[in-house]
Short mmCIF file of C-alpha atoms in Angstrom, two decimals:
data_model
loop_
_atom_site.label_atom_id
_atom_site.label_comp_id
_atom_site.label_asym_id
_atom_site.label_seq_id
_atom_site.Cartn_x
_atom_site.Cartn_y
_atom_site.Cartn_z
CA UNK A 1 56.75 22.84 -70.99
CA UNK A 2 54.37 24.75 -68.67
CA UNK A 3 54.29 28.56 -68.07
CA UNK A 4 52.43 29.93 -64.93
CA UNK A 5 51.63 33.47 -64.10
CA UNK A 6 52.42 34.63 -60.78
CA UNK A 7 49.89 36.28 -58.36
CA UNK A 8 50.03 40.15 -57.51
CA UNK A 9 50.73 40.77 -54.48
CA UNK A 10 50.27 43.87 -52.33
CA UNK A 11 53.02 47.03 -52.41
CA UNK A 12 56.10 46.27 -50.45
CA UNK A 13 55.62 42.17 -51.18
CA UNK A 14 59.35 40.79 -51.85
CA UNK A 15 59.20 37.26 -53.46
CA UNK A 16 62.29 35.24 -53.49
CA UNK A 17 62.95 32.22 -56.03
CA UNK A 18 65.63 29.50 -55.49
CA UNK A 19 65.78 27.33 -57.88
CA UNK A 20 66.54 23.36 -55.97
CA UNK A 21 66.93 21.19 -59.08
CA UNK A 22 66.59 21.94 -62.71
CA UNK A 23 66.63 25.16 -64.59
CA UNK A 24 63.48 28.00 -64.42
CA UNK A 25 63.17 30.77 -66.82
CA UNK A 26 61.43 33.88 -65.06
CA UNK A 27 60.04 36.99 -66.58
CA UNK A 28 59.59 39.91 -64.13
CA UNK A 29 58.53 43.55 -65.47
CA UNK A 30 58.72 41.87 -69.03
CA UNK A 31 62.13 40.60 -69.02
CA UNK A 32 62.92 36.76 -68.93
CA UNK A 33 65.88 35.47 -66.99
CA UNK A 34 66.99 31.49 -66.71
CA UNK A 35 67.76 30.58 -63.01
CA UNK A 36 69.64 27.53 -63.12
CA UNK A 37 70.03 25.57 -59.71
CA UNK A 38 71.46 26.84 -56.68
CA UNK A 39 71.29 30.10 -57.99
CA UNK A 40 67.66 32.78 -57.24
CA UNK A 41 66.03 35.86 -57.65
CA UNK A 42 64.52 38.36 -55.97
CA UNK A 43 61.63 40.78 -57.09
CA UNK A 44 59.25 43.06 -56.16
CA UNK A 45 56.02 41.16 -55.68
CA UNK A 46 53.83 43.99 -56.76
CA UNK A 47 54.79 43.00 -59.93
CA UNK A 48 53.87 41.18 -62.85
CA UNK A 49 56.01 37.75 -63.31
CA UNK A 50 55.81 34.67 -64.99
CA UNK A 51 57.24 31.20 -64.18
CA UNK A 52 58.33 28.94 -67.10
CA UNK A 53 60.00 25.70 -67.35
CA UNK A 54 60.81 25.26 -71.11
CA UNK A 55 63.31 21.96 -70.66
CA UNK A 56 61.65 18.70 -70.26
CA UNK A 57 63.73 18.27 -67.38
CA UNK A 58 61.88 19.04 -63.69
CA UNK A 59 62.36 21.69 -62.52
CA UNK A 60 62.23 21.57 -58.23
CA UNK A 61 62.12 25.72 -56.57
CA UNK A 62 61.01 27.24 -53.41
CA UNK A 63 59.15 30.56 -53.82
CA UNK A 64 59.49 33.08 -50.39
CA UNK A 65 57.24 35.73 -50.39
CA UNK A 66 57.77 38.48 -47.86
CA UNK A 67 55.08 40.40 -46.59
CA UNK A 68 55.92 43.68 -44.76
CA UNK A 69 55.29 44.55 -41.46
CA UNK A 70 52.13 47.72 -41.22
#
């Protein structure tokens, strides 16, 4: 089991989660969602989120943050 919480980012940030191998359980503005694999999720990187893996499988995921342009 580990549990990490995400970084803040700045207003406008898009993060995007795929999830490679495994299954990842996500909380974004206090709600928790299982991404299993081949399947993702986007948010708005301004705010608060929480990465999980509560298996004791390992979990394998590419995070894409999106800054935009000023």
């Amino acid at each position: 089991f580990f549990s990490i919480a995400g970084a803040w980012r700045g207003t406008g940030v898009i993060e995007h989660v795929v999830v490679i191998q495994g299954r990842l359980d996500m909380c974004t503005g206090g709600v928790w969602q299982t991404i299993d694999a081949g399947k993702g999720l986007r948010f708005a990187g301004d705010t608060a989120h929480t990465y999980r893996n509560s298996s004791d499988q390992t979990v394998h995921f590419h995070s894409l943050i999106h800054y935009p342009r000023d």
